[in-house]
JSON list of C-alpha atoms in Angstrom, two decimals:
[
{"chain": "A", "resi": 22, "resn": "MET", "atom": "CA", "xyz": [-1.26, -44.92, -29.71]},
{"chain": "A", "resi": 23, "resn": "GLY", "atom": "CA", "xyz": [-3.32, -45.90, -26.72]},
{"chain": "A", "resi": 24, "resn": "GLU", "atom": "CA", "xyz": [-0.82, -44.39, -24.42]},
{"chain": "A", "resi": 25, "resn": "GLU", "atom": "CA", "xyz": [-2.00, -41.87, -21.73]},
{"chain": "A", "resi": 26, "resn": "VAL", "atom": "CA", "xyz": [-2.03, -38.20, -22.85]},
{"chain": "A", "resi": 27, "resn": "LYS", "atom": "CA", "xyz": [-1.82, -35.33, -20.46]},
{"chain": "A", "resi": 28, "resn": "LEU", "atom": "CA", "xyz": [-1.78, -31.52, -20.94]},
{"chain": "A", "resi": 29, "resn": "HIS", "atom": "CA", "xyz": [-0.38, -29.16, -18.42]},
{"chain": "A", "resi": 30, "resn": "GLY", "atom": "CA", "xyz": [-1.73, -25.55, -19.22]},
{"chain": "A", "resi": 31, "resn": "THR", "atom": "CA", "xyz": [-3.43, -22.35, -17.86]},
{"chain": "A", "resi": 32, "resn": "TRP", "atom": "CA", "xyz": [-7.02, -21.65, -18.81]},
{"chain": "A", "resi": 33, "resn": "ALA", "atom": "CA", "xyz": [-6.35, -18.03, -19.87]},
{"chain": "A", "resi": 34, "resn": "SER", "atom": "CA", "xyz": [-3.55, -18.69, -22.13]},
{"chain": "A", "resi": 35, "resn": "PRO", "atom": "CA", "xyz": [-3.90, -18.83, -25.80]},
{"chain": "A", "resi": 36, "resn": "PHE", "atom": "CA", "xyz": [-1.02, -21.22, -26.06]},
{"chain": "A", "resi": 37, "resn": "SER", "atom": "CA", "xyz": [-2.72, -23.71, -23.88]},
{"chain": "A", "resi": 38, "resn": "CYS", "atom": "CA", "xyz": [-5.91, -23.19, -25.85]},
{"chain": "A", "resi": 39, "resn": "ARG", "atom": "CA", "xyz": [-4.03, -23.93, -29.20]},
{"chain": "A", "resi": 40, "resn": "VAL", "atom": "CA", "xyz": [-3.42, -27.45, -27.89]},
{"chain": "A", "resi": 41, "resn": "ILE", "atom": "CA", "xyz": [-6.83, -27.97, -26.30]},
{"chain": "A", "resi": 42, "resn": "TRP", "atom": "CA", "xyz": [-8.37, -26.90, -29.82]},
{"chain": "A", "resi": 43, "resn": "ALA", "atom": "CA", "xyz": [-5.99, -29.42, -31.77]},
{"chain": "A", "resi": 44, "resn": "LEU", "atom": "CA", "xyz": [-6.73, -32.23, -29.39]},
{"chain": "A", "resi": 45, "resn": "LYS", "atom": "CA", "xyz": [-10.45, -31.70, -29.46]},
{"chain": "A", "resi": 46, "resn": "LEU", "atom": "CA", "xyz": [-10.55, -31.25, -33.29]},
{"chain": "A", "resi": 47, "resn": "LYS", "atom": "CA", "xyz": [-8.87, -34.49, -33.59]},
{"chain": "A", "resi": 48, "resn": "GLY", "atom": "CA", "xyz": [-10.96, -36.50, -30.93]},
{"chain": "A", "resi": 49, "resn": "ILE", "atom": "CA", "xyz": [-7.93, -37.25, -28.83]},
{"chain": "A", "resi": 50, "resn": "PRO", "atom": "CA", "xyz": [-9.03, -38.01, -25.08]},
{"chain": "A", "resi": 51, "resn": "TYR", "atom": "CA", "xyz": [-6.64, -36.40, -22.61]},
{"chain": "A", "resi": 52, "resn": "GLU", "atom": "CA", "xyz": [-6.32, -35.36, -19.05]},
{"chain": "A", "resi": 53, "resn": "TYR", "atom": "CA", "xyz": [-6.05, -31.64, -18.38]},
{"chain": "A", "resi": 54, "resn": "ILE", "atom": "CA", "xyz": [-3.91, -30.30, -15.55]},
{"chain": "A", "resi": 55, "resn": "GLU", "atom": "CA", "xyz": [-4.45, -26.57, -14.71]},
{"chain": "A", "resi": 56, "resn": "GLU", "atom": "CA", "xyz": [-1.15, -25.02, -13.59]},
{"chain": "A", "resi": 57, "resn": "ASP", "atom": "CA", "xyz": [-0.78, -22.12, -11.08]},
{"chain": "A", "resi": 58, "resn": "LEU", "atom": "CA", "xyz": [2.05, -20.18, -12.76]},
{"chain": "A", "resi": 59, "resn": "SER", "atom": "CA", "xyz": [2.79, -18.43, -9.35]},
{"chain": "A", "resi": 60, "resn": "ASN", "atom": "CA", "xyz": [3.39, -21.90, -7.81]},
{"chain": "A", "resi": 61, "resn": "LYS", "atom": "CA", "xyz": [4.36, -24.29, -10.66]},
{"chain": "A", "resi": 62, "resn": "SER", "atom": "CA", "xyz": [3.74, -28.00, -10.06]},
{"chain": "A", "resi": 63, "resn": "SER", "atom": "CA", "xyz": [6.92, -30.15, -9.74]},
{"chain": "A", "resi": 64, "resn": "GLN", "atom": "CA", "xyz": [5.45, -32.18, -12.50]},
{"chain": "A", "resi": 65, "resn": "LEU", "atom": "CA", "xyz": [5.63, -29.17, -14.94]},
{"chain": "A", "resi": 66, "resn": "LEU", "atom": "CA", "xyz": [9.09, -28.17, -13.77]},
{"chain": "A", "resi": 67, "resn": "GLN", "atom": "CA", "xyz": [10.38, -31.89, -14.46]},
{"chain": "A", "resi": 68, "resn": "HIS", "atom": "CA", "xyz": [8.73, -31.85, -17.80]},
{"chain": "A", "resi": 69, "resn": "ASN", "atom": "CA", "xyz": [9.85, -28.55, -19.03]},
{"chain": "A", "resi": 70, "resn": "PRO", "atom": "CA", "xyz": [13.25, -27.89, -17.00]},
{"chain": "A", "resi": 71, "resn": "VAL", "atom": "CA", "xyz": [14.58, -25.55, -19.72]},
{"chain": "A", "resi": 72, "resn": "HIS", "atom": "CA", "xyz": [11.73, -22.82, -19.83]},
{"chain": "A", "resi": 73, "resn": "LYS", "atom": "CA", "xyz": [9.49, -24.00, -17.00]},
{"chain": "A", "resi": 74, "resn": "LYS", "atom": "CA", "xyz": [6.35, -22.82, -18.68]},
{"chain": "A", "resi": 75, "resn": "ILE", "atom": "CA", "xyz": [3.11, -24.10, -20.12]},
{"chain": "A", "resi": 76, "resn": "PRO", "atom": "CA", "xyz": [1.88, -25.66, -22.27]},
{"chain": "A", "resi": 77, "resn": "VAL", "atom": "CA", "xyz": [3.43, -29.18, -22.01]},
{"chain": "A", "resi": 78, "resn": "LEU", "atom": "CA", "xyz": [1.93, -32.15, -23.44]},
{"chain": "A", "resi": 79, "resn": "VAL", "atom": "CA", "xyz": [2.89, -35.41, -22.01]},
{"chain": "A", "resi": 80, "resn": "HIS", "atom": "CA", "xyz": [2.21, -38.65, -24.05]},
{"chain": "A", "resi": 81, "resn": "GLY", "atom": "CA", "xyz": [3.22, -41.99, -22.74]},
{"chain": "A", "resi": 82, "resn": "GLY", "atom": "CA", "xyz": [5.43, -40.32, -20.15]},
{"chain": "A", "resi": 83, "resn": "LYS", "atom": "CA", "xyz": [7.47, -38.31, -22.71]},
{"chain": "A", "resi": 84, "resn": "ALA", "atom": "CA", "xyz": [7.02, -34.49, -22.67]},
{"chain": "A", "resi": 85, "resn": "ILE", "atom": "CA", "xyz": [6.56, -32.21, -25.64]},
{"chain": "A", "resi": 86, "resn": "CYS", "atom": "CA", "xyz": [7.01, -28.34, -24.98]},
{"chain": "A", "resi": 87, "resn": "GLU", "atom": "CA", "xyz": [6.14, -25.34, -26.93]},
{"chain": "A", "resi": 88, "resn": "SER", "atom": "CA", "xyz": [2.43, -24.89, -28.33]},
{"chain": "A", "resi": 89, "resn": "MET", "atom": "CA", "xyz": [3.32, -25.10, -32.10]},
{"chain": "A", "resi": 90, "resn": "ILE", "atom": "CA", "xyz": [5.78, -27.94, -31.75]},
{"chain": "A", "resi": 91, "resn": "ILE", "atom": "CA", "xyz": [3.07, -29.71, -29.74]},
{"chain": "A", "resi": 92, "resn": "LEU", "atom": "CA", "xyz": [0.77, -29.21, -32.69]},
{"chain": "A", "resi": 93, "resn": "GLU", "atom": "CA", "xyz": [3.30, -30.64, -35.14]},
{"chain": "A", "resi": 94, "resn": "TYR", "atom": "CA", "xyz": [3.50, -33.67, -32.92]},
{"chain": "A", "resi": 95, "resn": "VAL", "atom": "CA", "xyz": [-0.11, -34.04, -32.49]},
{"chain": "A", "resi": 96, "resn": "GLU", "atom": "CA", "xyz": [-0.53, -33.76, -36.27]},
{"chain": "A", "resi": 97, "resn": "GLU", "atom": "CA", "xyz": [2.09, -36.40, -36.86]},
{"chain": "A", "resi": 98, "resn": "MET", "atom": "CA", "xyz": [0.95, -38.85, -34.10]},
{"chain": "A", "resi": 99, "resn": "TRP", "atom": "CA", "xyz": [-2.69, -38.63, -34.76]},
{"chain": "A", "resi": 100, "resn": "PRO", "atom": "CA", "xyz": [-3.16, -38.23, -38.54]},
{"chain": "A", "resi": 101, "resn": "GLN", "atom": "CA", "xyz": [-7.11, -38.36, -38.26]},
{"chain": "A", "resi": 102, "resn": "ASN", "atom": "CA", "xyz": [-8.86, -34.97, -38.97]},
{"chain": "A", "resi": 103, "resn": "PRO", "atom": "CA", "xyz": [-5.75, -33.53, -40.55]},
{"chain": "A", "resi": 104, "resn": "LEU", "atom": "CA", "xyz": [-5.00, -29.96, -39.38]},
{"chain": "A", "resi": 105, "resn": "LEU", "atom": "CA", "xyz": [-2.36, -29.64, -42.24]},
{"chain": "A", "resi": 106, "resn": "PRO", "atom": "CA", "xyz": [-3.02, -29.90, -45.94]},
{"chain": "A", "resi": 107, "resn": "THR", "atom": "CA", "xyz": [-1.79, -32.72, -47.86]},
{"chain": "A", "resi": 108, "resn": "ASP", "atom": "CA", "xyz": [-0.96, -30.81, -51.01]},
{"chain": "A", "resi": 109, "resn": "PRO", "atom": "CA", "xyz": [2.82, -29.84, -50.69]},
{"chain": "A", "resi": 110, "resn": "TYR", "atom": "CA", "xyz": [2.41, -26.40, -51.87]},
{"chain": "A", "resi": 111, "resn": "GLU", "atom": "CA", "xyz": [-0.54, -25.80, -49.54]},
{"chain": "A", "resi": 112, "resn": "ARG", "atom": "CA", "xyz": [1.44, -27.32, -46.71]},
{"chain": "A", "resi": 113, "resn": "ALA", "atom": "CA", "xyz": [4.50, -25.12, -47.43]},
{"chain": "A", "resi": 114, "resn": "ASP", "atom": "CA", "xyz": [2.08, -22.05, -47.47]},
{"chain": "A", "resi": 115, "resn": "ALA", "atom": "CA", "xyz": [0.52, -23.15, -44.10]},
{"chain": "A", "resi": 116, "resn": "ARG", "atom": "CA", "xyz": [4.07, -23.38, -42.60]},
{"chain": "A", "resi": 117, "resn": "PHE", "atom": "CA", "xyz": [4.90, -19.94, -43.92]},
{"chain": "A", "resi": 118, "resn": "TRP", "atom": "CA", "xyz": [1.82, -18.58, -42.12]},
{"chain": "A", "resi": 119, "resn": "ILE", "atom": "CA", "xyz": [2.79, -20.47, -39.02]},
{"chain": "A", "resi": 120, "resn": "LYS", "atom": "CA", "xyz": [6.14, -19.01, -38.88]},
{"chain": "A", "resi": 121, "resn": "PHE", "atom": "CA", "xyz": [4.63, -15.48, -39.54]},
{"chain": "A", "resi": 122, "resn": "ALA", "atom": "CA", "xyz": [2.43, -15.95, -36.45]},
{"chain": "A", "resi": 123, "resn": "GLU", "atom": "CA", "xyz": [5.39, -16.94, -34.37]},
{"chain": "A", "resi": 124, "resn": "GLU", "atom": "CA", "xyz": [7.39, -14.13, -35.49]},
{"chain": "A", "resi": 125, "resn": "LYS", "atom": "CA", "xyz": [4.77, -11.32, -35.41]},
{"chain": "A", "resi": 126, "resn": "GLY", "atom": "CA", "xyz": [2.35, -12.45, -32.97]},
{"chain": "A", "resi": 127, "resn": "PRO", "atom": "CA", "xyz": [4.37, -11.25, -30.01]},
{"chain": "A", "resi": 128, "resn": "ALA", "atom": "CA", "xyz": [4.01, -7.58, -31.15]},
{"chain": "A", "resi": 129, "resn": "MET", "atom": "CA", "xyz": [0.14, -7.66, -29.72]},
{"chain": "A", "resi": 130, "resn": "TRP", "atom": "CA", "xyz": [1.57, -8.80, -26.23]},
{"chain": "A", "resi": 131, "resn": "MET", "atom": "CA", "xyz": [4.16, -6.11, -26.41]},
{"chain": "A", "resi": 132, "resn": "VAL", "atom": "CA", "xyz": [1.25, -3.70, -26.51]},
{"chain": "A", "resi": 133, "resn": "TYR", "atom": "CA", "xyz": [-0.12, -5.10, -23.44]},
{"chain": "A", "resi": 134, "resn": "ARG", "atom": "CA", "xyz": [3.12, -5.45, -21.50]},
{"chain": "A", "resi": 135, "resn": "THR", "atom": "CA", "xyz": [4.50, -1.86, -22.20]},
{"chain": "A", "resi": 136, "resn": "SER", "atom": "CA", "xyz": [3.82, 1.82, -22.18]},
{"chain": "A", "resi": 137, "resn": "GLY", "atom": "CA", "xyz": [4.99, 5.01, -23.77]},
{"chain": "A", "resi": 138, "resn": "GLU", "atom": "CA", "xyz": [7.27, 4.80, -26.83]},
{"chain": "A", "resi": 139, "resn": "GLU", "atom": "CA", "xyz": [7.83, 1.10, -26.46]},
{"chain": "A", "resi": 140, "resn": "GLN", "atom": "CA", "xyz": [3.97, 0.55, -26.71]},
{"chain": "A", "resi": 141, "resn": "GLU", "atom": "CA", "xyz": [3.54, 3.01, -29.70]},
{"chain": "A", "resi": 142, "resn": "LYS", "atom": "CA", "xyz": [6.33, 0.76, -31.68]},
{"chain": "A", "resi": 143, "resn": "ALA", "atom": "CA", "xyz": [4.21, -2.30, -30.52]},
{"chain": "A", "resi": 144, "resn": "VAL", "atom": "CA", "xyz": [1.18, -0.91, -31.85]},
{"chain": "A", "resi": 145, "resn": "LYS", "atom": "CA", "xyz": [2.81, -0.22, -35.21]},
{"chain": "A", "resi": 146, "resn": "ASP", "atom": "CA", "xyz": [4.17, -3.60, -35.33]},
{"chain": "A", "resi": 147, "resn": "THR", "atom": "CA", "xyz": [0.81, -5.15, -34.58]},
{"chain": "A", "resi": 148, "resn": "LEU", "atom": "CA", "xyz": [-1.02, -3.15, -37.29]},
{"chain": "A", "resi": 149, "resn": "GLU", "atom": "CA", "xyz": [1.68, -4.24, -39.79]},
{"chain": "A", "resi": 150, "resn": "MET", "atom": "CA", "xyz": [1.00, -7.83, -38.99]},
{"chain": "A", "resi": 151, "resn": "LEU", "atom": "CA", "xyz": [-2.59, -7.38, -39.22]},
{"chain": "A", "resi": 152, "resn": "ARG", "atom": "CA", "xyz": [-2.47, -5.54, -42.61]},
{"chain": "A", "resi": 153, "resn": "ALA", "atom": "CA", "xyz": [-0.37, -8.61, -43.87]},
{"chain": "A", "resi": 154, "resn": "ILE", "atom": "CA", "xyz": [-2.97, -11.04, -42.91]},
{"chain": "A", "resi": 155, "resn": "GLU", "atom": "CA", "xyz": [-5.69, -9.00, -44.39]},
{"chain": "A", "resi": 156, "resn": "ALA", "atom": "CA", "xyz": [-4.14, -8.39, -47.62]},
{"chain": "A", "resi": 157, "resn": "HIS", "atom": "CA", "xyz": [-2.35, -11.81, -48.21]},
{"chain": "A", "resi": 158, "resn": "GLY", "atom": "CA", "xyz": [-3.46, -14.40, -45.75]},
{"chain": "A", "resi": 159, "resn": "LEU", "atom": "CA", "xyz": [-7.36, -14.56, -46.08]},
{"chain": "A", "resi": 160, "resn": "VAL", "atom": "CA", "xyz": [-8.04, -13.78, -49.83]},
{"chain": "A", "resi": 161, "resn": "ASP", "atom": "CA", "xyz": [-11.29, -15.33, -50.91]},
{"chain": "A", "resi": 162, "resn": "LYS", "atom": "CA", "xyz": [-11.13, -17.76, -48.09]},
{"chain": "A", "resi": 163, "resn": "LYS", "atom": "CA", "xyz": [-13.32, -18.49, -45.12]},
{"chain": "A", "resi": 164, "resn": "TYR", "atom": "CA", "xyz": [-10.26, -19.84, -43.15]},
{"chain": "A", "resi": 165, "resn": "PHE", "atom": "CA", "xyz": [-6.53, -19.82, -43.84]},
{"chain": "A", "resi": 166, "resn": "GLY", "atom": "CA", "xyz": [-6.43, -23.13, -45.58]},
{"chain": "A", "resi": 167, "resn": "GLY", "atom": "CA", "xyz": [-9.90, -22.66, -47.36]},
{"chain": "A", "resi": 168, "resn": "ASP", "atom": "CA", "xyz": [-13.30, -23.99, -46.25]},
{"chain": "A", "resi": 169, "resn": "LYS", "atom": "CA", "xyz": [-11.99, -26.04, -43.34]},
{"chain": "A", "resi": 170, "resn": "ILE", "atom": "CA", "xyz": [-10.32, -24.94, -40.04]},
{"chain": "A", "resi": 171, "resn": "GLY", "atom": "CA", "xyz": [-6.69, -25.94, -39.83]},
{"chain": "A", "resi": 172, "resn": "ILE", "atom": "CA", "xyz": [-3.41, -25.40, -37.96]},
{"chain": "A", "resi": 173, "resn": "VAL", "atom": "CA", "xyz": [-2.87, -21.88, -39.28]},
{"chain": "A", "resi": 174, "resn": "ASP", "atom": "CA", "xyz": [-6.22, -20.65, -37.78]},
{"chain": "A", "resi": 175, "resn": "ILE", "atom": "CA", "xyz": [-5.24, -22.26, -34.58]},
{"chain": "A", "resi": 176, "resn": "ALA", "atom": "CA", "xyz": [-1.80, -20.53, -34.67]},
{"chain": "A", "resi": 177, "resn": "PHE", "atom": "CA", "xyz": [-3.72, -17.17, -35.01]},
{"chain": "A", "resi": 178, "resn": "GLY", "atom": "CA", "xyz": [-6.41, -18.02, -32.55]},
{"chain": "A", "resi": 179, "resn": "GLN", "atom": "CA", "xyz": [-5.18, -15.47, -30.08]},
{"chain": "A", "resi": 180, "resn": "ILE", "atom": "CA", "xyz": [-6.24, -12.71, -32.47]},
{"chain": "A", "resi": 181, "resn": "ALA", "atom": "CA", "xyz": [-9.84, -13.95, -32.20]},
{"chain": "A", "resi": 182, "resn": "GLN", "atom": "CA", "xyz": [-10.05, -13.56, -28.53]},
{"chain": "A", "resi": 183, "resn": "TRP", "atom": "CA", "xyz": [-7.18, -12.19, -26.78]},
{"chain": "A", "resi": 184, "resn": "LEU", "atom": "CA", "xyz": [-6.59, -9.12, -29.08]},
{"chain": "A", "resi": 185, "resn": "GLY", "atom": "CA", "xyz": [-9.74, -7.85, -28.10]},
{"chain": "A", "resi": 186, "resn": "ILE", "atom": "CA", "xyz": [-8.99, -8.08, -24.45]},
{"chain": "A", "resi": 187, "resn": "ILE", "atom": "CA", "xyz": [-5.73, -6.24, -25.05]},
{"chain": "A", "resi": 188, "resn": "GLU", "atom": "CA", "xyz": [-7.53, -3.47, -27.00]},
{"chain": "A", "resi": 189, "resn": "ASN", "atom": "CA", "xyz": [-10.00, -2.93, -24.10]},
{"chain": "A", "resi": 190, "resn": "ILE", "atom": "CA", "xyz": [-7.49, -3.07, -21.28]},
{"chain": "A", "resi": 191, "resn": "VAL", "atom": "CA", "xyz": [-4.90, -0.91, -22.95]},
{"chain": "A", "resi": 192, "resn": "GLY", "atom": "CA", "xyz": [-7.50, 1.47, -24.65]},
{"chain": "A", "resi": 193, "resn": "VAL", "atom": "CA", "xyz": [-6.27, 1.23, -28.22]},
{"chain": "A", "resi": 194, "resn": "LYS", "atom": "CA", "xyz": [-8.43, 0.14, -31.05]},
{"chain": "A", "resi": 195, "resn": "LEU", "atom": "CA", "xyz": [-6.35, -1.96, -33.61]},
{"chain": "A", "resi": 196, "resn": "LEU", "atom": "CA", "xyz": [-8.68, -4.34, -35.33]},
{"chain": "A", "resi": 197, "resn": "GLU", "atom": "CA", "xyz": [-11.16, -1.88, -36.71]},
{"chain": "A", "resi": 198, "resn": "ALA", "atom": "CA", "xyz": [-13.92, -3.71, -38.76]},
{"chain": "A", "resi": 199, "resn": "HIS", "atom": "CA", "xyz": [-13.89, -1.12, -41.92]},
{"chain": "A", "resi": 200, "resn": "LYS", "atom": "CA", "xyz": [-10.09, -1.67, -42.20]},
{"chain": "A", "resi": 201, "resn": "PHE", "atom": "CA", "xyz": [-10.05, -5.49, -41.67]},
{"chain": "A", "resi": 202, "resn": "PRO", "atom": "CA", "xyz": [-13.24, -6.80, -42.98]},
{"chain": "A", "resi": 203, "resn": "ARG", "atom": "CA", "xyz": [-11.59, -10.17, -43.94]},
{"chain": "A", "resi": 204, "resn": "LEU", "atom": "CA", "xyz": [-10.09, -10.57, -40.43]},
{"chain": "A", "resi": 205, "resn": "HIS", "atom": "CA", "xyz": [-13.36, -9.72, -38.79]},
{"chain": "A", "resi": 206, "resn": "ALA", "atom": "CA", "xyz": [-15.22, -12.21, -41.06]},
{"chain": "A", "resi": 207, "resn": "TRP", "atom": "CA", "xyz": [-12.52, -14.82, -40.19]},
{"chain": "A", "resi": 208, "resn": "ILE", "atom": "CA", "xyz": [-12.79, -14.18, -36.42]},
{"chain": "A", "resi": 209, "resn": "LYS", "atom": "CA", "xyz": [-16.75, -14.72, -36.65]},
{"chain": "A", "resi": 210, "resn": "ASN", "atom": "CA", "xyz": [-16.20, -18.00, -38.71]},
{"chain": "A", "resi": 211, "resn": "PHE", "atom": "CA", "xyz": [-13.59, -19.27, -36.23]},
{"chain": "A", "resi": 212, "resn": "LYS", "atom": "CA", "xyz": [-15.42, -18.69, -33.12]},
{"chain": "A", "resi": 213, "resn": "GLU", "atom": "CA", "xyz": [-18.52, -20.30, -34.81]},
{"chain": "A", "resi": 214, "resn": "VAL", "atom": "CA", "xyz": [-16.85, -23.65, -34.95]},
{"chain": "A", "resi": 215, "resn": "PRO", "atom": "CA", "xyz": [-18.40, -25.60, -32.15]},
{"chain": "A", "resi": 216, "resn": "ILE", "atom": "CA", "xyz": [-15.07, -26.90, -30.60]},
{"chain": "A", "resi": 217, "resn": "ILE", "atom": "CA", "xyz": [-13.62, -23.59, -30.74]},
{"chain": "A", "resi": 218, "resn": "LYS", "atom": "CA", "xyz": [-16.79, -21.97, -29.31]},
{"chain": "A", "resi": 219, "resn": "GLU", "atom": "CA", "xyz": [-16.92, -24.48, -26.47]},
{"chain": "A", "resi": 220, "resn": "ASN", "atom": "CA", "xyz": [-13.20, -24.19, -25.54]},
{"chain": "A", "resi": 221, "resn": "LEU", "atom": "CA", "xyz": [-12.66, -20.55, -25.59]},
{"chain": "A", "resi": 222, "resn": "PRO", "atom": "CA", "xyz": [-12.16, -18.96, -22.03]},
{"chain": "A", "resi": 223, "resn": "ASP", "atom": "CA", "xyz": [-14.85, -16.77, -20.68]},
{"chain": "A", "resi": 224, "resn": "ARG", "atom": "CA", "xyz": [-14.07, -12.98, -21.93]},
{"chain": "A", "resi": 225, "resn": "ASP", "atom": "CA", "xyz": [-15.42, -11.30, -18.55]},
{"chain": "A", "resi": 226, "resn": "GLU", "atom": "CA", "xyz": [-13.13, -13.69, -16.55]},
{"chain": "A", "resi": 227, "resn": "MET", "atom": "CA", "xyz": [-10.15, -13.04, -18.75]},
{"chain": "A", "resi": 228, "resn": "MET", "atom": "CA", "xyz": [-10.73, -9.25, -18.56]},
{"chain": "A", "resi": 229, "resn": "VAL", "atom": "CA", "xyz": [-10.28, -9.48, -14.74]},
{"chain": "A", "resi": 230, "resn": "VAL", "atom": "CA", "xyz": [-7.12, -11.68, -14.78]},
{"chain": "A", "resi": 231, "resn": "TYR", "atom": "CA", "xyz": [-5.48, -9.68, -17.71]},
{"chain": "A", "resi": 232, "resn": "LYS", "atom": "CA", "xyz": [-6.29, -6.25, -16.18]},
{"chain": "A", "resi": 233, "resn": "ARG", "atom": "CA", "xyz": [-4.78, -7.36, -12.86]},
{"chain": "A", "resi": 234, "resn": "PHE", "atom": "CA", "xyz": [-1.52, -8.65, -14.62]},
{"chain": "A", "resi": 235, "resn": "ARG", "atom": "CA", "xyz": [-1.21, -5.36, -16.61]},
{"chain": "A", "resi": 236, "resn": "GLU", "atom": "CA", "xyz": [-1.44, -3.24, -13.48]},
{"chain": "A", "resi": 237, "resn": "MET", "atom": "CA", "xyz": [1.33, -5.66, -11.84]},
{"chain": "A", "resi": 238, "resn": "LEU", "atom": "CA", "xyz": [3.40, -5.16, -14.93]},
{"chain": "A", "resi": 239, "resn": "LEU", "atom": "CA", "xyz": [3.20, -1.50, -14.99]},
{"chain": "A", "resi": 240, "resn": "THR", "atom": "CA", "xyz": [3.92, -1.22, -11.32]},
{"chain": "A", "resi": 241, "resn": "ARG", "atom": "CA", "xyz": [7.06, -3.33, -11.79]},
{"chain": "A", "resi": 242, "resn": "LEU", "atom": "CA", "xyz": [8.17, -1.32, -14.88]},
{"chain": "A", "resi": 243, "resn": "LYS", "atom": "CA", "xyz": [7.76, 1.85, -12.86]},
{"chain": "A", "resi": 244, "resn": "SER", "atom": "CA", "xyz": [9.70, 0.54, -9.93]},
{"chain": "A", "resi": 245, "resn": "GLU", "atom": "CA", "xyz": [12.50, -0.58, -12.43]},
{"chain": "A", "resi": 246, "resn": "ARG", "atom": "CA", "xyz": [12.70, 2.93, -13.85]},
{"chain": "A", "resi": 247, "resn": "ILE", "atom": "CA", "xyz": [12.99, 4.47, -10.43]},
{"chain": "A", "resi": 248, "resn": "LEU", "atom": "CA", "xyz": [15.82, 2.12, -9.49]},
{"chain": "A", "resi": 249, "resn": "LYS", "atom": "CA", "xyz": [17.60, 2.80, -12.82]},
{"chain": "A", "resi": 250, "resn": "GLU", "atom": "CA", "xyz": [17.35, 6.60, -12.03]},
{"chain": "A", "resi": 251, "resn": "ILE", "atom": "CA", "xyz": [18.74, 6.02, -8.44]},
{"chain": "A", "resi": 252, "resn": "ARG", "atom": "CA", "xyz": [21.70, 3.94, -9.83]},
{"chain": "A", "resi": 253, "resn": "ILE", "atom": "CA", "xyz": [22.51, 6.78, -12.21]},
{"chain": "A", "resi": 254, "resn": "LEU", "atom": "CA", "xyz": [22.26, 9.52, -9.40]},
{"chain": "A", "resi": 255, "resn": "VAL", "atom": "CA", "xyz": [24.46, 7.48, -6.88]},
{"chain": "A", "resi": 256, "resn": "GLN", "atom": "CA", "xyz": [26.95, 6.24, -9.55]},
{"chain": "A", "resi": 257, "resn": "GLY", "atom": "CA", "xyz": [27.37, 9.62, -11.31]}
]
């Protein structure tokens, strides 16, 4: 239990933040290693040779990859301050929403990464996700598990901060207060938890980073379309 814990992550990543929040909520000391994704460290590549991405938790020299898998490991290894409910039904319900977050959450990032028809579809998919959460995930509850923050809240944490960044950069409004009052109340409650509040990346700094990434993505997409058109011309 006393073995060294290290976390390889990137400050602006919601997936790194998931792990930071869980470790902090459980009171587990760890060493944080900030990764430059344009020049990944040899340690990161060694610990995650398959996907070569963050976050990676290293505990006693053993590496665990993928944010939600890391959270499951953290929950099992350090049972204090539990993030999963003990009741079997409630635990099954939590796992349902975790799976939902993992399957549907990428839609909001497709809004950020795409344009045109592809982006329109991503907007539609994101709104469907938000409607499902509003109607079925937060009925008469402060957090997804009740009165206490838990693993499902962490799984959906990207909605609390990163979705607003995406909306501002892309210029679309998805999470309108009058349409999603429960989600707006949840975001307020989630961000008022001291550990969450103290470990949320700065919004203005994230705006700068994500705006630059968006410009780079669109430039690359435009170049790829031009290359595709050229290939059609020369091969036709």
